Short mmCIF file of C-alpha atoms and ligand atoms in Angstrom, two decimals:
data_model
loop_
_atom_site.label_atom_id
_atom_site.label_comp_id
_atom_site.label_asym_id
_atom_site.label_seq_id
_atom_site.Cartn_x
_atom_site.Cartn_y
_atom_site.Cartn_z
CA MET P 78 29.55 -27.37 15.09
CA THR P 79 26.66 -25.70 14.94
CA ASP P 80 23.23 -26.52 13.40
CA ALA P 81 23.04 -23.95 10.04
CA THR P 82 19.23 -23.84 11.08
CA GLU P 83 20.01 -22.80 14.61
CA THR P 84 19.21 -19.42 15.25
CA PRO P 85 22.13 -17.43 17.01
CA VAL P 86 20.88 -14.78 19.78
CA VAL P 87 22.36 -11.22 19.84
CA ARG P 88 22.08 -9.84 23.07
CA THR P 89 22.69 -6.00 23.67
CA THR P 90 21.66 -3.86 26.46
CA PRO P 91 18.76 -0.97 26.00
CA HIS P 92 21.85 1.34 25.61
CA THR P 93 24.16 -0.41 23.11
CA ARG P 94 24.60 2.30 20.11
CA THR P 95 24.16 0.28 16.94
CA ALA P 96 23.86 3.64 14.60
CA SER P 97 25.58 6.73 14.76
CA TYR P 98 22.07 8.95 14.85
CA LEU P 99 21.05 6.78 18.30
CA ALA P 100 21.10 9.49 21.20
CA GLU P 101 23.43 8.93 24.05
CA PRO P 102 21.62 9.30 27.12
CA GLY P 103 23.95 12.47 28.01
CA GLU P 104 23.16 14.00 24.78
CA VAL P 105 19.56 14.45 25.10
CA SER P 106 18.26 17.92 26.28
CA ARG P 107 14.84 18.45 24.25
CA VAL P 108 13.13 15.95 22.27
CA LEU P 109 10.43 16.19 19.54
CA LEU P 110 8.10 13.57 20.01
CA LEU P 111 5.73 11.87 17.55
CA TYR P 112 2.72 11.70 19.35
CA SER P 113 -0.44 9.38 18.93
CA GLY P 114 -2.18 9.93 21.89
CA GLY P 115 -1.98 6.12 22.46
CA LEU P 116 -0.75 4.22 25.32
CA ASP P 117 2.94 3.65 24.00
CA THR P 118 3.31 7.17 22.81
CA SER P 119 2.05 8.40 26.11
CA VAL P 120 4.08 6.47 28.39
CA MET P 121 6.94 7.62 26.22
CA LEU P 122 6.04 11.41 26.63
CA LYS P 123 6.15 10.68 30.52
CA TRP P 124 9.02 8.27 30.31
CA ILE P 125 11.26 10.40 28.55
CA GLN P 126 11.01 13.47 30.55
CA ASP P 127 12.14 11.27 33.72
CA GLU P 128 14.93 9.26 32.20
CA TYR P 129 16.65 11.74 30.31
CA ASP P 130 15.49 14.80 32.20
CA ALA P 131 14.61 16.07 28.96
CA GLU P 132 11.64 18.46 27.74
CA VAL P 133 9.43 17.10 25.05
CA VAL P 134 7.55 18.91 22.32
CA ALA P 135 4.85 16.52 21.21
CA LEU P 136 3.65 16.64 17.62
CA THR P 137 0.72 14.88 15.98
CA ILE P 138 0.28 14.73 12.42
CA ASN P 139 -3.21 14.22 10.56
CA LEU P 140 -3.09 12.41 7.63
CA GLY P 141 -6.71 11.82 7.79
CA GLN P 142 -7.20 9.33 10.16
CA PRO P 143 -11.15 9.08 10.86
CA GLY P 144 -12.69 9.82 14.04
CA GLU P 145 -9.27 11.38 15.66
CA ASP P 146 -10.14 14.49 18.15
CA TYR P 147 -7.18 16.27 17.76
CA ASP P 148 -7.91 18.82 20.49
CA VAL P 149 -8.04 15.30 22.94
CA VAL P 150 -4.73 14.29 21.94
CA LYS P 151 -3.37 17.75 22.32
CA GLY P 152 -4.79 18.55 25.66
CA LYS P 153 -3.54 15.03 26.82
CA ALA P 154 0.17 15.76 25.32
CA GLU P 155 -0.22 19.11 27.55
CA GLN P 156 -1.18 17.43 30.67
CA LEU P 157 1.58 14.81 30.41
CA GLY P 158 4.00 17.61 30.61
CA ALA P 159 4.72 18.53 27.06
CA VAL P 160 6.60 21.88 26.92
CA ALA P 161 4.28 22.45 23.39
CA ALA P 162 1.73 20.36 21.87
CA GLU P 163 1.56 20.76 17.85
CA VAL P 164 -1.05 19.51 15.85
CA VAL P 165 -0.19 19.61 12.04
CA ASP P 166 -2.94 19.22 9.43
CA ALA P 167 -0.98 17.41 6.43
CA ARG P 168 -3.73 15.90 4.49
CA GLU P 169 -3.56 18.01 1.51
CA GLU P 170 0.36 17.42 1.36
CA PHE P 171 -0.22 13.85 1.77
CA ALA P 172 -2.69 13.43 -1.00
CA ARG P 173 -1.14 15.46 -3.41
CA GLU P 174 2.74 14.34 -3.08
CA TYR P 175 2.68 11.28 -1.73
CA VAL P 176 -0.63 9.14 -2.59
CA VAL P 177 -1.05 10.95 -6.25
CA PRO P 178 2.35 9.82 -7.36
CA ALA P 179 1.40 6.38 -5.61
CA ILE P 180 -1.57 6.09 -8.15
CA LYS P 181 0.57 7.36 -11.17
CA ALA P 182 2.85 4.40 -10.11
CA ASN P 183 -0.33 1.73 -9.75
CA ALA P 184 1.23 1.41 -6.46
CA ILE P 185 0.79 -2.07 -5.02
CA TYR P 186 3.16 -4.11 -2.73
CA GLY P 187 3.15 -7.79 -2.43
CA LEU P 188 0.22 -7.87 -4.94
CA ALA P 189 -1.99 -6.43 -2.23
CA TYR P 190 -0.94 -3.80 -0.38
CA PRO P 191 -1.51 -0.24 -1.45
CA LEU P 192 1.16 1.04 1.02
CA PHE P 193 -0.78 3.87 2.79
CA THR P 194 1.35 3.41 5.77
CA ALA P 195 4.64 3.29 3.91
CA LEU P 196 3.49 6.65 1.99
CA GLY P 197 2.86 8.24 5.28
CA ARG P 198 5.94 7.68 6.98
CA PRO P 199 8.29 9.65 5.17
CA LEU P 200 5.96 12.81 5.21
CA ILE P 201 5.49 12.11 9.37
CA ALA P 202 9.20 12.31 9.58
CA LYS P 203 9.84 15.10 7.22
CA LEU P 204 7.40 17.22 9.58
CA ALA P 205 8.95 15.89 12.48
CA VAL P 206 12.51 17.51 11.33
CA GLU P 207 11.01 20.72 10.61
CA TYR P 208 9.35 21.00 13.92
CA ALA P 209 12.49 19.46 15.61
CA ARG P 210 14.17 22.37 14.23
CA ARG P 211 11.65 25.06 14.82
CA HIS P 212 11.46 24.14 18.40
CA GLY P 213 15.16 23.73 18.78
CA CYS P 214 15.12 20.00 19.63
CA ASP P 215 18.26 17.99 19.69
CA THR P 216 16.49 14.37 19.19
CA ILE P 217 13.42 13.07 17.61
CA ALA P 218 11.60 10.22 19.45
CA HIS P 219 9.20 7.89 17.60
CA GLY P 220 6.92 4.73 19.13
CA CYS P 221 8.09 2.05 16.62
CA THR P 222 9.27 -1.30 17.60
CA GLY P 223 12.24 -3.14 16.61
CA LYS P 224 10.18 -5.58 14.22
CA GLY P 225 8.76 -3.38 12.00
CA ASN P 226 9.11 -1.55 8.95
CA ASP P 227 7.82 2.28 10.19
CA GLN P 228 11.39 2.24 12.17
CA VAL P 229 13.05 2.04 8.93
CA ARG P 230 10.89 4.61 7.08
CA ILE P 231 11.11 7.01 9.89
CA GLU P 232 14.59 6.73 11.06
CA ALA P 233 15.97 6.69 7.06
CA THR P 234 13.94 10.06 6.64
CA ILE P 235 15.65 11.62 9.57
CA ALA P 236 18.85 10.52 8.94
CA THR P 237 18.97 11.69 5.58
CA LEU P 238 16.99 14.91 6.00
CA ALA P 239 18.60 16.28 9.22
CA PRO P 240 22.02 14.35 9.93
CA GLU P 241 22.66 16.76 12.99
CA LEU P 242 19.60 15.43 14.65
CA LYS P 243 19.56 12.19 17.12
CA VAL P 244 16.92 9.66 17.10
CA ILE P 245 15.32 7.60 20.30
CA ALA P 246 12.80 4.93 20.14
CA PRO P 247 12.13 3.89 23.58
CA VAL P 248 9.76 1.05 22.59
CA ARG P 249 12.56 -0.83 20.91
CA GLY P 250 14.74 -0.84 23.70
CA TRP P 251 12.65 -0.59 26.55
CA GLN P 252 11.86 -4.08 28.36
CA MET P 253 8.21 -3.03 29.36
CA GLY P 254 5.50 -5.36 28.53
CA ARG P 255 1.99 -4.19 27.89
CA GLU P 256 1.11 -5.07 31.73
CA GLU P 257 4.28 -3.02 32.72
CA GLU P 258 3.05 -0.02 30.62
CA ILE P 259 -0.33 -0.38 32.04
CA GLU P 260 0.94 -0.21 35.41
CA TYR P 261 3.59 2.59 34.26
CA ALA P 262 0.28 4.39 32.84
CA ARG P 263 -1.84 4.08 36.34
CA ARG P 264 1.17 5.20 38.60
CA ASN P 265 1.91 8.42 36.01
CA GLY P 266 -1.84 9.09 35.56
CA ILE P 267 -1.97 8.49 31.88
CA PRO P 268 -5.36 7.66 30.87
CA ILE P 269 -6.02 4.28 28.78
CA LYS P 270 -8.11 4.61 25.70
CA GLY P 271 -10.62 1.70 25.56
CA GLY P 272 -9.71 0.33 29.38
CA ALA P 273 -6.75 -2.15 30.08
CA GLU P 274 -8.81 -5.44 30.00
CA GLN P 275 -8.58 -6.40 26.32
CA THR P 276 -5.17 -5.80 24.14
CA PRO P 277 -6.47 -3.63 21.10
CA TYR P 278 -5.50 -4.67 17.59
CA SER P 279 -2.16 -2.78 16.40
CA ILE P 280 -4.11 -0.14 14.05
CA ASP P 281 -2.71 2.53 11.75
CA ASP P 282 -4.69 4.46 9.32
CA ASN P 283 -4.95 7.58 7.25
CA LEU P 284 -6.87 8.77 4.10
CA TRP P 285 -5.61 6.06 1.93
CA GLY P 286 -6.18 2.91 4.17
CA ARG P 287 -6.33 1.33 7.62
CA SER P 288 -4.33 -1.71 8.71
CA SER P 289 -4.53 -3.98 11.59
CA GLU P 290 -2.28 -6.33 13.33
CA GLY P 291 -1.80 -8.18 16.80
CA ARG P 292 -4.14 -10.79 18.82
CA TRP P 293 -5.55 -13.43 16.89
CA ILE P 294 -4.11 -12.02 13.47
CA GLU P 295 -1.16 -13.55 14.37
CA ASP P 296 -2.76 -17.04 14.13
CA LEU P 297 -2.46 -17.67 10.34
CA THR P 298 -5.24 -20.47 10.48
CA HIS P 299 -8.08 -17.82 12.14
CA ALA P 300 -10.28 -16.47 9.91
CA PRO P 301 -11.11 -12.69 10.46
CA ASP P 302 -13.42 -11.69 13.52
CA ASP P 303 -16.00 -9.39 12.58
CA ASP P 304 -14.94 -6.82 14.97
CA VAL P 305 -11.60 -6.43 13.07
CA PHE P 306 -13.70 -4.27 10.29
CA GLN P 307 -14.21 -0.75 11.90
CA LEU P 308 -14.11 0.86 8.37
CA VAL P 309 -15.47 -1.18 5.71
CA THR P 310 -19.18 -2.64 5.88
CA ARG P 311 -18.80 -6.28 5.70
CA PRO P 312 -19.40 -7.46 2.27
CA GLU P 313 -22.38 -9.52 3.39
CA GLU P 314 -23.94 -6.64 4.84
CA ALA P 315 -23.50 -4.48 1.78
CA PRO P 316 -26.26 -3.14 -0.09
CA ASP P 317 -27.95 -5.92 -2.52
CA GLU P 318 -28.35 -3.05 -5.31
CA PRO P 319 -24.68 -2.64 -7.01
CA GLN P 320 -23.75 1.20 -8.20
CA THR P 321 -21.76 2.37 -10.87
CA VAL P 322 -19.89 5.32 -10.34
CA GLU P 323 -17.55 7.40 -12.93
CA ILE P 324 -14.03 8.19 -11.93
CA GLU P 325 -12.42 10.96 -14.17
CA PHE P 326 -8.94 11.29 -14.49
CA GLU P 327 -6.77 14.21 -16.05
CA ARG P 328 -2.93 13.27 -16.68
CA GLY P 329 -3.15 10.30 -14.22
CA VAL P 330 -4.76 12.40 -11.54
CA PRO P 331 -8.22 11.54 -9.98
CA VAL P 332 -10.25 14.90 -10.61
CA ALA P 333 -13.86 14.07 -10.41
CA ILE P 334 -16.43 11.34 -9.42
CA ASP P 335 -19.70 10.87 -11.26
CA GLY P 336 -19.09 14.42 -12.90
CA GLU P 337 -18.35 16.46 -9.75
CA ARG P 338 -15.08 18.09 -9.45
CA LEU P 339 -13.55 17.49 -6.38
CA GLY P 340 -10.31 18.57 -4.54
CA ILE P 341 -7.83 15.80 -4.04
CA VAL P 342 -8.72 15.26 -0.31
CA ALA P 343 -12.35 15.03 -0.70
CA LEU P 344 -11.86 12.88 -3.58
CA LEU P 345 -10.20 10.39 -1.86
CA GLU P 346 -12.64 10.62 1.10
CA ARG P 347 -15.78 10.27 -1.50
CA ALA P 348 -13.81 7.24 -2.97
CA ALA P 349 -13.52 5.72 0.45
CA GLN P 350 -17.36 6.41 1.53
CA LEU P 351 -18.53 4.70 -1.63
CA GLY P 352 -16.31 1.49 -0.91
CA ILE P 353 -16.96 1.53 2.78
CA ALA P 354 -20.90 0.99 1.42
CA HIS P 355 -20.25 -1.44 -0.61
CA GLY P 356 -17.56 -3.72 1.29
CA VAL P 357 -14.83 -2.95 -1.33
CA GLY P 358 -11.00 -2.91 -0.26
CA ILE P 359 -10.65 -5.69 2.47
CA VAL P 360 -7.29 -7.40 2.30
CA ASP P 361 -6.02 -10.18 4.27
CA HIS P 362 -2.80 -11.17 3.46
CA ILE P 363 0.90 -12.36 4.25
CA GLU P 364 3.63 -9.77 3.38
CA ASP P 365 7.39 -9.76 3.70
CA ARG P 366 8.84 -7.11 5.82
CA ILE P 367 12.04 -5.38 5.38
CA VAL P 368 13.84 -6.81 8.26
CA GLY P 369 12.92 -10.54 6.90
CA LEU P 370 10.03 -11.14 9.05
CA LYS P 371 6.75 -12.56 7.52
CA VAL P 372 3.61 -10.60 8.82
CA ARG P 373 -0.18 -11.18 8.49
CA ASP P 374 -1.87 -7.91 7.91
CA ILE P 375 -5.59 -7.24 7.54
CA TYR P 376 -6.26 -3.85 5.64
CA GLU P 377 -9.05 -1.52 4.74
CA VAL P 378 -8.42 0.43 1.76
CA PRO P 379 -11.64 1.32 0.27
CA ALA P 380 -10.42 4.40 -2.05
CA ALA P 381 -7.51 2.52 -3.08
CA ALA P 382 -9.33 -0.53 -4.10
CA ILE P 383 -11.76 1.84 -6.37
CA LEU P 384 -9.03 4.11 -7.57
CA LEU P 385 -6.05 1.88 -8.54
CA PRO P 386 -7.90 -0.56 -10.97
CA ALA P 387 -9.52 2.57 -12.57
CA HIS P 388 -6.34 4.13 -13.07
CA ALA P 389 -4.57 1.07 -14.39
CA GLU P 390 -7.31 0.35 -16.58
CA LEU P 391 -6.97 3.95 -18.23
CA GLU P 392 -3.42 3.79 -18.35
CA ARG P 393 -3.48 0.57 -20.14
CA LEU P 394 -6.00 1.91 -22.79
CA VAL P 395 -3.83 5.04 -23.36
CA GLY P 396 -0.43 3.19 -23.43
CA THR P 397 1.10 1.09 -26.23
CA ILE P 398 1.82 -2.61 -25.48
CA HIS P 399 5.56 -1.75 -24.57
CA GLN P 400 4.79 0.79 -22.44
CA ASN P 401 2.47 -1.01 -20.49
CA GLN P 402 4.66 -4.05 -20.03
CA PHE P 403 7.84 -1.81 -19.16
CA LYS P 404 5.57 0.17 -16.98
CA GLY P 405 4.76 -2.82 -14.58
CA GLU P 406 8.28 -3.64 -13.95
CA LEU P 407 8.90 -0.01 -12.82
CA ASP P 408 5.70 0.05 -11.01
CA ARG P 409 6.66 -2.69 -9.08
CA LYS P 410 10.34 -1.39 -8.25
CA TRP P 411 8.74 1.91 -7.23
CA ALA P 412 6.37 0.21 -4.71
CA TYR P 413 9.22 -1.57 -3.37
CA LEU P 414 11.51 1.22 -3.07
CA VAL P 415 8.64 3.11 -0.94
CA TYR P 416 7.58 -0.01 0.99
CA ALA P 417 11.25 -0.14 1.86
CA GLY P 418 11.68 3.15 3.40
CA LEU P 419 13.54 4.75 0.68
CA TRP P 420 11.50 7.55 -0.22
CA TRP P 421 14.24 9.58 -0.32
CA GLU P 422 16.25 7.57 -2.84
CA PRO P 423 17.24 9.32 -6.35
CA LEU P 424 15.86 6.35 -8.18
CA ARG P 425 12.56 7.16 -6.56
CA THR P 426 12.27 10.41 -8.17
CA ASP P 427 13.81 9.33 -11.33
CA LEU P 428 10.67 6.57 -11.71
CA ASP P 429 8.28 9.19 -10.96
CA ALA P 430 9.77 11.56 -14.10
CA TYR P 431 8.91 8.46 -16.11
CA MET P 432 5.47 8.05 -14.35
CA ASP P 433 4.73 11.72 -15.04
CA SER P 434 5.72 11.24 -18.97
CA VAL P 435 3.31 8.19 -19.18
CA ASN P 436 0.65 9.90 -17.24
CA GLU P 437 0.61 12.84 -19.31
CA GLN P 438 -2.19 10.76 -21.54
CA VAL P 439 -3.85 9.30 -18.50
CA THR P 440 -7.09 11.38 -19.26
CA GLY P 441 -10.63 9.74 -19.49
CA LYS P 442 -13.42 8.21 -17.52
CA ILE P 443 -13.74 4.54 -16.09
CA GLY P 444 -16.88 3.14 -14.77
CA MET P 445 -16.39 1.34 -11.62
CA LYS P 446 -19.36 -0.97 -10.49
CA LEU P 447 -19.53 -1.63 -6.81
CA TYR P 448 -21.13 -4.64 -5.22
CA LYS P 449 -21.07 -6.43 -1.95
CA GLY P 450 -16.97 -6.09 -1.76
CA MET P 451 -16.12 -5.91 -5.45
CA ALA P 452 -14.99 -3.19 -7.46
CA ARG P 453 -14.81 -3.83 -11.21
CA VAL P 454 -14.21 -1.86 -14.49
CA VAL P 455 -17.43 -2.00 -16.61
CA THR P 456 -16.57 0.97 -19.04
CA ARG P 457 -13.79 3.15 -20.29
CA GLU P 458 -13.17 6.19 -22.34
CA SER P 459 -10.61 8.34 -23.13
CA PRO P 460 -9.63 11.04 -26.16
CA ASN P 461 -6.24 9.73 -25.88
CA ALA P 462 -7.16 5.71 -26.36
CA VAL P 463 -4.94 3.70 -28.43
CA TYR P 464 -7.86 1.93 -29.67
CA ASP P 465 -10.05 1.84 -32.84
CA ALA P 466 -13.46 0.27 -32.63
CA GLN P 467 -13.37 0.10 -36.48
CA LEU P 468 -9.95 -1.87 -36.38
CA ALA P 469 -10.72 -4.22 -33.52
CA THR P 470 -14.02 -5.25 -34.46
CA PHE P 471 -14.62 -9.07 -35.70
CA GLU P 472 -17.03 -7.88 -37.72
CA THR P 473 -15.51 -6.64 -40.90
CA SER P 474 -12.03 -7.37 -42.17
CA GLY P 475 -10.21 -4.90 -44.42
CA GLY P 476 -9.16 -1.42 -44.26
CA LEU P 477 -5.68 -0.68 -42.62
CA PHE P 478 -5.52 -4.27 -41.24
CA SER P 479 -5.11 -6.93 -43.82
CA GLN P 480 -6.02 -10.32 -42.04
CA GLN P 481 -4.41 -12.03 -45.18
CA ALA P 482 -0.88 -10.60 -43.89
CA SER P 483 -1.26 -12.15 -40.66
CA PRO P 484 0.06 -15.98 -41.80
CA GLY P 485 2.97 -14.22 -42.91
CA PHE P 486 3.69 -12.35 -39.49
CA ILE P 487 3.31 -15.55 -37.76
CA GLU P 488 5.75 -17.53 -39.76
CA LEU P 489 8.30 -14.60 -39.15
CA TRP P 490 7.17 -14.16 -35.45
CA SER P 491 7.43 -17.79 -34.50
CA LEU P 492 11.02 -18.18 -36.78
CA GLN P 493 13.58 -18.79 -33.92
CA SER P 494 11.26 -20.45 -31.40
CA ARG P 495 10.61 -23.10 -34.09
CA MET P 496 13.97 -23.37 -34.80
CA ALA P 497 15.09 -23.72 -31.50
CA TYR P 498 12.59 -26.18 -30.55
CA ARG P 499 13.11 -28.60 -33.57
CA LEU P 500 17.21 -28.44 -32.85
CA ARG P 501 16.49 -29.31 -29.11
CA ALA P 502 14.22 -32.09 -30.25
CA GLU P 503 16.97 -33.37 -32.68
CA ARG P 504 19.76 -33.26 -30.27
CA GLY P 505 17.58 -34.79 -27.51
CA GLY P 506 16.62 -37.86 -29.92
N1 LIG R 752 2.62 -3.61 7.14
C1 LIG R 752 2.27 -2.43 6.76
C2 LIG R 752 3.43 -1.90 6.54
O1 LIG R 752 4.38 -2.03 6.89
C3 LIG R 752 1.49 -1.94 7.85
C4 LIG R 752 2.16 -1.45 9.23
C5 LIG R 752 1.50 -0.71 10.01
N2 LIG R 752 1.73 0.03 10.94
C6 LIG R 752 1.76 0.05 12.32
N3 LIG R 752 2.71 0.76 12.90
N4 LIG R 752 0.74 -0.86 12.86
O2 LIG R 752 3.39 -0.56 6.26
#
């Protein structure tokens, strides 16, 4: 008999095919590689040419990763033998078609994660499909491991949008550790950014946030070392003076900051700058991955930490109690679908129709006070507010709201609960 808690070991060789969309070695002749310029995908660029005797087209996508030099990335791809190297600026599409719907859905997974990576992957994979077709590729390659969420998001997208394309995920299959990768890089003249001495954090970022994983972050008892915060100012070093900023929304979309109208990309960048300066948007949490693992993540989400609470507050102001209660449930469902790689699931589009309908009313201004790591709502105004200061005031009575009617309401409102309570008390003795 086996112990139920014992973990059975599944043995597979690198070429065991476990899904119909995975490429067999003989089927690959031209590969579209999702190329970041980092160590893994640079090793892959070379390795695919050797291992499959295939041509590689490199595709790098700009979703607003701060401080990236795309000319350098493109040059590196060409130097490593890519037959073509494309860089696509997808910031506008990302902001408009992915981040804005997330704002309308108050999208947070696991109470803390604003989904920046999860929102980026379906767009990256969609563009990979587009460019693979344009360049006559038969296969798409990506650098995800077999333990994370990104493999699910990318492969689910490819399998949905382009059933004719195959996928290879060399990092998932190859048995190279970091040392061997560095050795392989040295032998093949692949430059190693930041040197080989220190294992870097595993970083993913775009204009909606940044994540760090790996190294001491995997030790749950290890409080964050300062060097992990490459984006947000540490709250203890943030200015001693608070700053209040006014975010204006039209139909759920942020359109202006402090009275200045901005395009959506510029607005997200401006919100990020404000958060960065005031130490806003640091998250350190445990997350339930799709594949069953738990992971500790450190996020820096300065724009989301300002815009999401502002949007949620305005939405609460213009919605009824029933809308507000119901929407929270749908928001959670939306966030989970997107987290779990099901961006193309029709339910997500159905939910978006509801989000859009509710957000028709979400117009107005929210004041956010930023101070040493905190972003707090301090003012709100909307032409659509379901709020009447005359009715709500504690100072006067009468008018449309009769306080005399309240006891009658309470008696009926609590009727069933009181009956059940009494019956159970009697039965229970
Ligand atoms: N845990 C987050 C997610 O699943 C962030 C993942 C970061 N991705 C990465 N390749 N480092 O969306």
